[in-house]
Tab-separated table of C-alpha atoms in Angstrom:
chain	number	residue	atom	x	y	z
F	54	UNK	CA	-33.145	23.851	-7.890
F	55	UNK	CA	-30.422	23.854	-10.188
F	56	UNK	CA	-28.253	26.617	-7.885
F	57	UNK	CA	-28.694	24.171	-4.938
F	58	UNK	CA	-27.670	21.392	-7.103
F	59	UNK	CA	-24.642	23.692	-7.802
F	60	UNK	CA	-23.530	24.346	-4.309
F	61	UNK	CA	-24.429	20.783	-2.878
F	62	UNK	CA	-20.858	19.290	-2.090
F	63	UNK	CA	-22.384	15.817	-1.706
F	64	UNK	CA	-23.809	15.864	-5.288
F	65	UNK	CA	-22.328	12.634	-7.436
F	66	UNK	CA	-20.104	15.118	-9.451
F	67	UNK	CA	-18.020	15.500	-6.331
F	68	UNK	CA	-18.442	11.887	-5.191
F	69	UNK	CA	-17.578	10.061	-8.674
F	70	UNK	CA	-14.785	7.736	-8.662
F	71	UNK	CA	-11.064	9.701	-8.841
F	72	UNK	CA	-13.008	13.261	-7.722
F	73	UNK	CA	-11.195	13.186	-4.540
F	74	UNK	CA	-7.683	11.631	-3.530
F	75	UNK	CA	-7.972	8.061	-2.075
F	76	UNK	CA	-7.269	8.026	1.550
F	77	UNK	CA	-4.609	5.328	2.561
F	78	UNK	CA	-4.444	3.644	5.802
F	79	UNK	CA	-0.895	2.978	7.188
F	80	UNK	CA	2.031	4.238	5.261
F	81	UNK	CA	0.774	2.594	1.636
F	82	UNK	CA	1.008	4.880	-1.461
F	83	UNK	CA	-0.130	4.752	-4.615
F	84	UNK	CA	3.248	4.405	-5.820
F	85	UNK	CA	3.973	1.342	-3.802
F	86	UNK	CA	0.697	-0.323	-5.469
F	87	UNK	CA	1.962	0.873	-9.198
F	88	UNK	CA	5.075	-0.936	-8.157
F	89	UNK	CA	3.335	-4.254	-7.870
F	90	UNK	CA	2.216	-3.754	-11.684
F	91	UNK	CA	5.580	-2.503	-12.310
F	92	UNK	CA	7.430	-5.618	-11.240
F	93	UNK	CA	5.646	-7.648	-13.580
F	94	UNK	CA	7.239	-5.533	-16.700
F	95	UNK	CA	10.390	-7.349	-15.614
F	96	UNK	CA	9.444	-10.350	-16.075
F	97	UNK	CA	7.553	-10.603	-19.395
F	98	UNK	CA	7.216	-14.158	-19.618
F	99	UNK	CA	4.113	-14.310	-17.380
F	100	UNK	CA	1.109	-11.922	-16.292
F	101	UNK	CA	-0.200	-10.636	-13.077
F	102	UNK	CA	-3.467	-10.481	-11.632
F	103	UNK	CA	-4.391	-8.206	-9.095
F	104	UNK	CA	-7.623	-7.004	-7.004
F	105	UNK	CA	-8.904	-4.282	-5.011
F	106	UNK	CA	-11.572	-5.434	-3.058
F	107	UNK	CA	-13.782	-4.107	-0.630
F	108	UNK	CA	-17.773	-3.373	0.060
F	109	UNK	CA	-19.929	-0.975	-2.132
F	110	UNK	CA	-18.765	2.765	-1.417
F	111	UNK	CA	-15.492	1.807	0.287
F	112	UNK	CA	-13.155	3.696	-2.271
F	113	UNK	CA	-12.604	0.782	-4.823
F	114	UNK	CA	-13.400	2.649	-8.174
F	115	UNK	CA	-11.710	5.829	-6.579
F	116	UNK	CA	-8.651	3.694	-6.229
F	117	UNK	CA	-8.826	2.210	-9.384
F	118	UNK	CA	-9.191	5.498	-11.459
F	119	UNK	CA	-6.086	6.666	-9.650
F	120	UNK	CA	-3.971	3.614	-10.266
F	121	UNK	CA	-4.667	3.979	-14.161
F	122	UNK	CA	-3.989	7.108	-14.581
F	123	UNK	CA	-0.561	6.486	-12.844
F	124	UNK	CA	-0.005	3.753	-14.740
F	125	UNK	CA	-0.921	5.478	-17.700
F	126	UNK	CA	-3.065	2.337	-18.905
F	127	UNK	CA	-6.889	1.805	-19.988
F	128	UNK	CA	-9.403	1.371	-17.594
F	129	UNK	CA	-12.659	-0.505	-18.310
F	130	UNK	CA	-15.778	0.398	-15.797
F	131	UNK	CA	-18.231	-1.868	-15.952
F	132	UNK	CA	-21.983	-0.883	-14.575
F	133	UNK	CA	-24.701	-3.372	-13.318
F	134	UNK	CA	-27.235	-1.355	-15.535
F	135	UNK	CA	-25.663	-2.509	-18.510
F	136	UNK	CA	-26.002	-6.170	-20.201
F	137	UNK	CA	-23.463	-8.805	-19.539
F	138	UNK	CA	-22.854	-9.182	-23.120
F	139	UNK	CA	-22.016	-5.380	-23.553
F	140	UNK	CA	-19.906	-5.414	-20.367
F	141	UNK	CA	-17.926	-8.418	-22.109
F	142	UNK	CA	-17.430	-6.964	-25.484
F	143	UNK	CA	-16.267	-3.863	-23.977
F	144	UNK	CA	-13.714	-5.576	-21.607
F	145	UNK	CA	-12.611	-8.078	-24.767
F	146	UNK	CA	-11.960	-5.030	-26.919
F	147	UNK	CA	-9.946	-3.411	-24.505
F	148	UNK	CA	-7.919	-6.104	-24.131
F	149	UNK	CA	-6.558	-6.444	-27.534
F	150	UNK	CA	-2.868	-5.342	-27.694
F	151	UNK	CA	-2.767	-4.465	-24.357
F	152	UNK	CA	0.107	-5.461	-21.608
F	153	UNK	CA	-2.076	-4.180	-18.847
F	154	UNK	CA	-5.269	-2.963	-18.231
F	155	UNK	CA	-7.960	-2.532	-15.370
F	156	UNK	CA	-11.567	-3.804	-14.842
F	157	UNK	CA	-13.494	-1.566	-12.569
F	158	UNK	CA	-16.641	-4.051	-11.433
F	159	UNK	CA	-15.205	-7.302	-12.438
F	160	UNK	CA	-18.413	-9.207	-10.900
F	161	UNK	CA	-20.371	-7.352	-13.969
F	162	UNK	CA	-19.031	-10.185	-16.085
F	163	UNK	CA	-21.131	-13.454	-16.453
F	164	UNK	CA	-18.811	-16.053	-14.910
F	165	UNK	CA	-18.026	-17.616	-18.585
F	166	UNK	CA	-16.770	-14.032	-19.440
F	167	UNK	CA	-14.531	-13.992	-16.507
F	168	UNK	CA	-13.144	-17.556	-17.598
F	169	UNK	CA	-12.656	-16.073	-21.152
F	170	UNK	CA	-10.638	-12.924	-20.112
F	171	UNK	CA	-8.222	-14.923	-17.835
F	172	UNK	CA	-7.773	-17.555	-20.320
F	173	UNK	CA	-6.948	-14.612	-22.962
F	174	UNK	CA	-4.724	-12.699	-20.453
F	175	UNK	CA	-2.747	-15.993	-19.715
F	176	UNK	CA	-2.282	-16.564	-23.582
F	177	UNK	CA	-1.264	-12.956	-24.606
F	178	UNK	CA	0.545	-12.556	-20.883
F	179	UNK	CA	-1.755	-9.640	-19.979
F	180	UNK	CA	-1.770	-8.502	-16.742
F	181	UNK	CA	-4.792	-7.433	-15.323
F	182	UNK	CA	-6.050	-5.308	-12.278
F	183	UNK	CA	-9.902	-5.605	-11.155
F	184	UNK	CA	-12.007	-4.444	-8.699
F	185	UNK	CA	-14.217	-6.755	-6.489
F	186	UNK	CA	-16.575	-7.102	-3.469
F	187	UNK	CA	-14.619	-10.609	-2.571
F	188	UNK	CA	-11.116	-11.959	-3.978
F	189	UNK	CA	-11.842	-13.490	-7.160
F	190	UNK	CA	-10.276	-16.607	-7.825
F	191	UNK	CA	-6.682	-16.877	-9.825
F	192	UNK	CA	-6.309	-12.989	-8.490
F	193	UNK	CA	-3.897	-12.038	-5.348
F	194	UNK	CA	-5.057	-8.950	-3.206
F	195	UNK	CA	-3.412	-5.646	-4.320
F	196	UNK	CA	-5.458	-3.915	-1.395
F	197	UNK	CA	-8.755	-4.188	0.689
F	198	UNK	CA	-10.582	-0.822	1.009
F	199	UNK	CA	-12.269	-0.034	4.007
F	200	UNK	CA	-14.131	2.664	5.844
F	201	UNK	CA	-13.617	3.673	9.549
F	202	UNK	CA	-13.634	6.881	11.248
F	203	UNK	CA	-10.255	8.332	9.908
F	204	UNK	CA	-11.473	7.644	5.919
F	205	UNK	CA	-14.982	9.310	7.061
F	206	UNK	CA	-13.093	12.387	8.353
F	207	UNK	CA	-10.831	12.698	5.354
F	208	UNK	CA	-13.588	12.577	3.066
F	209	UNK	CA	-15.954	15.110	4.745
F	210	UNK	CA	-12.923	17.480	5.254
F	211	UNK	CA	-12.348	17.080	1.401
F	212	UNK	CA	-15.836	18.055	0.654
F	213	UNK	CA	-16.794	20.547	2.687
F	214	UNK	CA	-13.333	22.343	2.515
F	215	UNK	CA	-15.051	25.785	2.137
F	216	UNK	CA	-16.953	25.066	5.425
F	217	UNK	CA	-15.902	25.758	8.861
F	218	UNK	CA	-14.622	23.004	11.137
F	219	UNK	CA	-17.698	23.653	13.265
F	220	UNK	CA	-20.001	22.706	10.581
F	221	UNK	CA	-18.113	19.398	9.827
F	222	UNK	CA	-17.972	18.359	12.997
F	223	UNK	CA	-21.875	19.379	13.626
F	224	UNK	CA	-22.204	17.187	10.596
F	225	UNK	CA	-20.677	13.968	11.862
F	226	UNK	CA	-22.101	14.473	15.226
F	227	UNK	CA	-25.498	14.906	13.864
F	228	UNK	CA	-28.275	12.232	14.419
F	229	UNK	CA	-29.222	12.376	10.917
F	230	UNK	CA	-25.551	10.980	9.890
F	231	UNK	CA	-25.643	8.405	12.937
F	232	UNK	CA	-28.756	6.720	11.216
F	233	UNK	CA	-27.353	6.887	8.054
F	234	UNK	CA	-23.743	5.549	8.770
F	235	UNK	CA	-25.903	2.729	10.864
F	236	UNK	CA	-27.981	1.948	7.696
F	237	UNK	CA	-25.367	2.219	5.240
F	238	UNK	CA	-22.786	0.184	7.106
F	239	UNK	CA	-19.415	-0.007	4.961
F	240	UNK	CA	-20.920	2.462	1.908
F	241	UNK	CA	-19.798	5.743	2.521
F	242	UNK	CA	-20.962	6.889	-0.686
F	243	UNK	CA	-24.399	6.200	0.333
F	244	UNK	CA	-24.420	7.606	3.379
F	245	UNK	CA	-23.046	11.080	1.643
F	246	UNK	CA	-26.023	10.933	-0.572
F	247	UNK	CA	-28.307	10.274	2.543
């Protein structure tokens, strides 16, 4: 029912990219990642190509969304449900007159579209940031997303902050959660949807 969806902390509106802050491992911060792009701005003679890499549902889009806001630059979100031609047109339109732009879902471009984008970025000295499941050729690794118990706990605590710690703990120790995590592997988003 509508009232149940409104109170469901695992609905898509709470899990959409950027809905909750990204959980960094170690001592990394969004500021440090943004500085990698900032270094490029001082050497205008070339462009930079950086990729956020990781499995489905591991936080690539969330991190890219935060990075886009921090850098105040365009973010093009590509979807597998959209035609490859429409995705390419969207990227090429966004690349016009930009010095830096980000592409979430780089693998949704056809191979020839990726080649065309790289050629245009080189010709016009446009820096690119992309998300992908594997590191694309011609890109340097900016960050690799991984889901571990720290990330799981962080996300569940954020989503269930209105609920007691006992309920949070009961969820993470439940058989249903263990089955979903086993079935979904690194894809935390789909485990939460389950």
